[in-house]
Amino acid sequence: NCIFVMAPPGSAHLNFSLGGLVAVGGAVGYFKKGSVPSLVAGLTFGGLLVGSGVLITKGESYQGHALASGVTGVMTLAMAQRFFSTGKFMPAGMVATLGAVGLAYNVKKALEWMPEKSD
């Protein structure tokens, strides 16, 4: 018997990847510096991004991209503020940059999948 594992839809890949990176980054921050806020934020934001990818794979593309838009928007603002206050690109500038890319992509996709208004 062959078991085929289907890849998630293309529009979910970014959110799964970004979610995994953010979660791992939060864990690394905790293990290297003992930063509980990094761990909590990484797991929370990463989990929400992975959840958005799951919504997209289940055919709820608008909801998934809308959730990811909110998550990446908050992540971008928080980490950009930290980057500008510290001047250190790692990790704040990198996360803000990745968040901004995710925000732009997910807003575009949410607008594409936005349900039609019925009058």
Coordinates of N, CA and C in Angstrom, one line a residue:
N1 N 0.8 -1.2 0.0 CA 0.0 0.0 0.0 C 0.9 1.2 0.0
C2 N 0.5 2.2 -0.9 CA 1.2 3.4 -0.9 C 0.4 4.5 -0.2
I3 N 1.1 5.3 0.5 CA 0.4 6.4 1.2 C 0.9 7.7 0.6
F4 N 0.1 8.5 0.1 CA 0.5 9.8 -0.5 C 0.1 10.9 0.5
V5 N 1.1 11.7 0.8 CA 0.8 12.9 1.6 C 0.8 14.1 0.7
M6 N -0.4 14.7 0.7 CA -0.5 15.9 -0.2 C 0.1 17.1 0.5
A7 N 0.7 17.9 -0.3 CA 1.2 19.2 0.2 C 0.1 20.2 0.5
P8 N 0.2 21.1 1.4 CA -0.8 22.0 1.6 C -1.0 23.0 0.4
P9 N -2.1 23.6 0.3 CA -2.3 24.6 -0.8 C -1.2 25.6 -0.8
G10 N -0.8 26.1 -1.9 CA 0.3 27.0 -2.1 C 0.2 28.2 -1.2
S11 N -1.0 28.8 -1.0 CA -1.2 30.0 -0.2 C -1.0 29.7 1.3
A12 N -1.0 28.5 1.7 CA -0.8 28.2 3.1 C 0.7 28.0 3.5
H13 N 1.6 27.7 2.5 CA 3.0 27.5 2.8 C 3.7 28.5 3.6
L14 N 3.5 29.8 3.2 CA 4.1 30.9 3.9 C 3.8 30.9 5.4
N15 N 2.5 30.7 5.7 CA 2.1 30.8 7.0 C 2.6 29.6 7.9
F16 N 2.6 28.4 7.3 CA 3.2 27.3 8.0 C 4.7 27.5 8.2
S17 N 5.4 28.0 7.2 CA 6.8 28.2 7.3 C 7.1 29.3 8.3
L18 N 6.4 30.4 8.2 CA 6.7 31.5 9.1 C 6.3 31.1 10.6
G19 N 5.2 30.4 10.7 CA 4.8 29.9 12.0 C 5.8 29.1 12.7
G20 N 6.4 28.2 11.9 CA 7.5 27.3 12.4 C 8.7 28.1 12.8
L21 N 9.1 29.0 12.0 CA 10.3 29.9 12.2 C 10.1 30.7 13.5
V22 N 8.9 31.3 13.7 CA 8.7 32.1 14.8 C 8.6 31.3 16.1
A23 N 8.0 30.1 16.0 CA 8.0 29.3 17.2 C 9.4 28.8 17.6
V24 N 10.2 28.4 16.6 CA 11.5 27.9 16.9 C 12.4 29.1 17.4
G25 N 12.2 30.3 16.8 CA 12.9 31.5 17.3 C 12.6 31.8 18.7
G26 N 11.4 31.7 19.1 CA 11.0 31.9 20.5 C 11.6 31.0 21.5
A27 N 11.7 29.7 21.0 CA 12.3 28.7 21.9 C 13.8 28.9 22.0
V28 N 14.5 29.3 20.9 CA 15.9 29.6 20.9 C 16.2 30.8 21.8
G29 N 15.3 31.8 21.8 CA 15.5 33.0 22.7 C 15.4 32.5 24.1
Y30 N 14.5 31.6 24.4 CA 14.4 31.1 25.8 C 15.6 30.3 26.2
F31 N 16.1 29.4 25.3 CA 17.2 28.5 25.7 C 18.5 29.3 25.8
K32 N 18.7 30.3 24.9 CA 19.9 31.0 24.9 C 20.0 32.1 26.0
K33 N 18.9 32.8 26.2 CA 18.9 33.9 27.1 C 18.0 33.8 28.3
G34 N 17.2 32.7 28.3 CA 16.3 32.5 29.4 C 15.1 33.4 29.3
S35 N 14.8 33.9 28.1 CA 13.7 34.8 27.9 C 12.3 34.2 27.8
V36 N 11.6 34.2 28.9 CA 10.2 33.7 28.9 C 9.3 34.4 27.9
P37 N 9.4 35.8 27.8 CA 8.6 36.5 26.9 C 8.8 36.0 25.4
S38 N 10.1 35.8 25.1 CA 10.4 35.2 23.7 C 9.7 33.9 23.5
L39 N 9.7 33.0 24.5 CA 9.1 31.7 24.4 C 7.6 31.8 24.2
V40 N 7.0 32.6 25.1 CA 5.5 32.8 25.0 C 5.1 33.4 23.7
A41 N 5.8 34.5 23.3 CA 5.4 35.2 22.1 C 5.6 34.3 20.9
G42 N 6.8 33.6 20.8 CA 7.1 32.7 19.7 C 6.1 31.6 19.6
L43 N 5.7 31.0 20.7 CA 4.8 29.9 20.6 C 3.4 30.4 20.3
T44 N 3.0 31.5 20.8 CA 1.7 32.1 20.6 C 1.5 32.5 19.1
F45 N 2.5 33.4 18.6 CA 2.4 33.9 17.3 C 2.6 32.7 16.3
G46 N 3.6 31.9 16.6 CA 3.8 30.7 15.7 C 2.6 29.8 15.6
G47 N 2.0 29.5 16.7 CA 0.8 28.7 16.7 C -0.3 29.3 16.0
L48 N -0.5 30.6 16.1 CA -1.6 31.2 15.4 C -1.3 31.2 13.9
L49 N -0.1 31.4 13.5 CA 0.2 31.3 12.0 C 0.0 29.9 11.5
V50 N 0.4 28.9 12.2 CA 0.2 27.5 11.8 C -1.3 27.3 11.7
G51 N -2.0 27.8 12.7 CA -3.5 27.7 12.7 C -4.1 28.3 11.5
S52 N -3.6 29.5 11.1 CA -4.1 30.1 9.9 C -3.8 29.2 8.6
G53 N -2.7 28.6 8.6 CA -2.4 27.6 7.5 C -3.4 26.5 7.5
V54 N -3.7 26.0 8.7 CA -4.7 24.9 8.8 C -6.1 25.4 8.2
L55 N -6.5 26.6 8.6 CA -7.8 27.1 8.1 C -7.7 27.1 6.5
I56 N -6.6 27.6 6.0 CA -6.5 27.7 4.5 C -6.6 26.3 3.9
T57 N -6.0 25.3 4.5 CA -6.0 23.9 3.9 C -7.4 23.3 4.0
K58 N -8.2 23.8 4.9 CA -9.6 23.3 5.1 C -10.6 24.1 4.2
G59 N -10.1 25.0 3.3 CA -11.0 25.7 2.5 C -11.5 27.0 3.0
E60 N -11.0 27.4 4.2 CA -11.4 28.7 4.8 C -10.3 29.7 4.5
S61 N -10.1 30.0 3.3 CA -9.0 30.8 2.9 C -9.1 32.2 3.4
Y62 N -10.2 32.8 3.3 CA -10.4 34.2 3.8 C -10.1 34.3 5.3
Q63 N -10.7 33.4 6.1 CA -10.5 33.4 7.5 C -9.0 33.2 7.9
G64 N -8.4 32.2 7.2 CA -7.0 31.9 7.4 C -6.1 33.1 7.1
H65 N -6.3 33.7 6.0 CA -5.4 34.9 5.6 C -5.8 36.1 6.5
A66 N -7.0 36.3 6.9 CA -7.4 37.4 7.8 C -6.7 37.2 9.1
L67 N -6.7 36.0 9.6 CA -6.0 35.7 10.9 C -4.5 36.0 10.8
A68 N -3.9 35.5 9.8 CA -2.5 35.7 9.6 C -2.2 37.2 9.4
S69 N -3.0 37.9 8.7 CA -2.8 39.4 8.6 C -2.8 40.1 9.9
G70 N -3.7 39.7 10.8 CA -3.7 40.3 12.1 C -2.4 39.9 12.9
V71 N -2.1 38.6 12.9 CA -0.9 38.1 13.6 C 0.4 38.8 13.1
T72 N 0.6 38.8 11.8 CA 1.8 39.4 11.3 C 1.8 40.9 11.4
G73 N 0.7 41.5 11.4 CA 0.6 43.0 11.7 C 1.1 43.3 13.1
V74 N 0.6 42.6 14.1 CA 1.0 42.9 15.5 C 2.5 42.5 15.6
M75 N 2.9 41.4 15.1 CA 4.3 41.0 15.2 C 5.2 42.0 14.5
T76 N 4.8 42.5 13.4 CA 5.7 43.5 12.7 C 5.8 44.8 13.5
L77 N 4.7 45.3 14.0 CA 4.7 46.5 14.8 C 5.5 46.4 16.1
A78 N 5.3 45.3 16.8 CA 6.0 45.0 18.1 C 7.6 44.9 17.8
M79 N 7.9 44.1 16.8 CA 9.3 43.9 16.6 C 10.0 45.1 15.9
A80 N 9.3 45.8 15.1 CA 9.9 47.0 14.5 C 10.2 48.1 15.6
Q81 N 9.3 48.2 16.5 CA 9.5 49.1 17.6 C 10.7 48.7 18.4
R82 N 10.8 47.4 18.7 CA 12.0 46.9 19.4 C 13.3 47.2 18.6
F83 N 13.2 46.9 17.3 CA 14.4 47.1 16.4 C 14.8 48.6 16.5
F84 N 13.9 49.5 16.4 CA 14.2 50.9 16.4 C 14.8 51.4 17.7
S85 N 14.3 50.8 18.8 CA 14.8 51.2 20.1 C 16.2 50.6 20.4
T86 N 16.5 49.4 19.9 CA 17.8 48.7 20.2 C 18.8 48.9 19.1
G87 N 18.3 49.1 17.8 CA 19.2 49.2 16.7 C 19.8 47.8 16.3
K88 N 19.4 46.8 16.9 CA 19.9 45.4 16.6 C 19.0 44.7 15.6
F89 N 19.6 44.3 14.5 CA 18.8 43.6 13.4 C 18.4 42.2 13.9
M90 N 19.2 41.5 14.7 CA 18.8 40.2 15.2 C 18.5 40.3 16.6
P91 N 17.3 39.8 17.0 CA 16.3 39.1 16.2 C 15.2 40.1 15.7
A92 N 15.1 41.2 16.4 CA 14.0 42.1 16.2 C 13.8 42.6 14.7
G93 N 14.9 43.0 14.1 CA 14.8 43.5 12.7 C 14.4 42.4 11.8
M94 N 14.9 41.2 12.0 CA 14.6 40.1 11.1 C 13.2 39.7 11.2
V95 N 12.7 39.6 12.5 CA 11.3 39.2 12.7 C 10.3 40.3 12.1
A96 N 10.7 41.5 12.3 CA 9.9 42.6 11.8 C 9.8 42.5 10.2
T97 N 10.9 42.2 9.6 CA 11.0 42.1 8.2 C 10.2 40.9 7.7
L98 N 10.4 39.8 8.3 CA 9.6 38.6 7.9 C 8.1 38.9 8.2
G99 N 7.8 39.5 9.3 CA 6.4 39.8 9.6 C 5.8 40.8 8.5
A100 N 6.5 41.7 8.1 CA 6.0 42.7 7.1 C 5.8 42.0 5.7
V101 N 6.6 41.0 5.4 CA 6.4 40.2 4.2 C 5.1 39.4 4.3
G102 N 5.0 38.7 5.5 CA 3.8 38.0 5.8 C 2.6 38.8 5.8
L103 N 2.7 40.0 6.3 CA 1.5 40.9 6.3 C 1.1 41.3 4.9
A104 N 2.0 41.7 4.1 CA 1.7 42.1 2.7 C 1.1 41.0 2.0
Y105 N 1.6 39.8 2.1 CA 1.1 38.6 1.4 C -0.3 38.3 1.8
N106 N -0.5 38.2 3.2 CA -1.8 37.8 3.7 C -2.9 38.8 3.5
V107 N -2.6 40.1 3.5 CA -3.6 41.1 3.2 C -4.0 41.0 1.8
K108 N -3.0 40.8 0.9 CA -3.4 40.6 -0.5 C -4.3 39.4 -0.7
K109 N -3.9 38.3 -0.1 CA -4.7 37.1 -0.2 C -6.1 37.2 0.5
A110 N -6.2 37.8 1.6 CA -7.5 38.0 2.3 C -8.4 38.9 1.4
L111 N -7.9 39.9 0.7 CA -8.7 40.7 -0.2 C -9.2 39.9 -1.4
E112 N -8.3 39.0 -1.9 CA -8.7 38.1 -3.0 C -9.8 37.2 -2.6
W113 N -9.8 36.7 -1.3 CA -10.8 35.7 -0.9 C -11.9 36.3 -0.1
M114 N -12.0 37.6 0.0 CA -13.0 38.3 0.8 C -14.4 37.9 0.2
P115 N -15.3 37.5 1.1 CA -16.7 37.1 0.6 C -17.4 38.4 0.0
E116 N -18.2 38.1 -1.0 CA -18.9 39.2 -1.7 C -20.0 39.6 -0.7
K117 N -20.3 40.9 -0.7 CA -21.3 41.5 0.1 C -22.7 41.3 -0.6
S118 N -23.6 40.8 0.1 CA -25.0 40.6 -0.6 C -25.9 41.7 0.0
D119 N -26.5 42.5 -0.9 CA -27.3 43.6 -0.5 C -28.8 43.2 -0.4

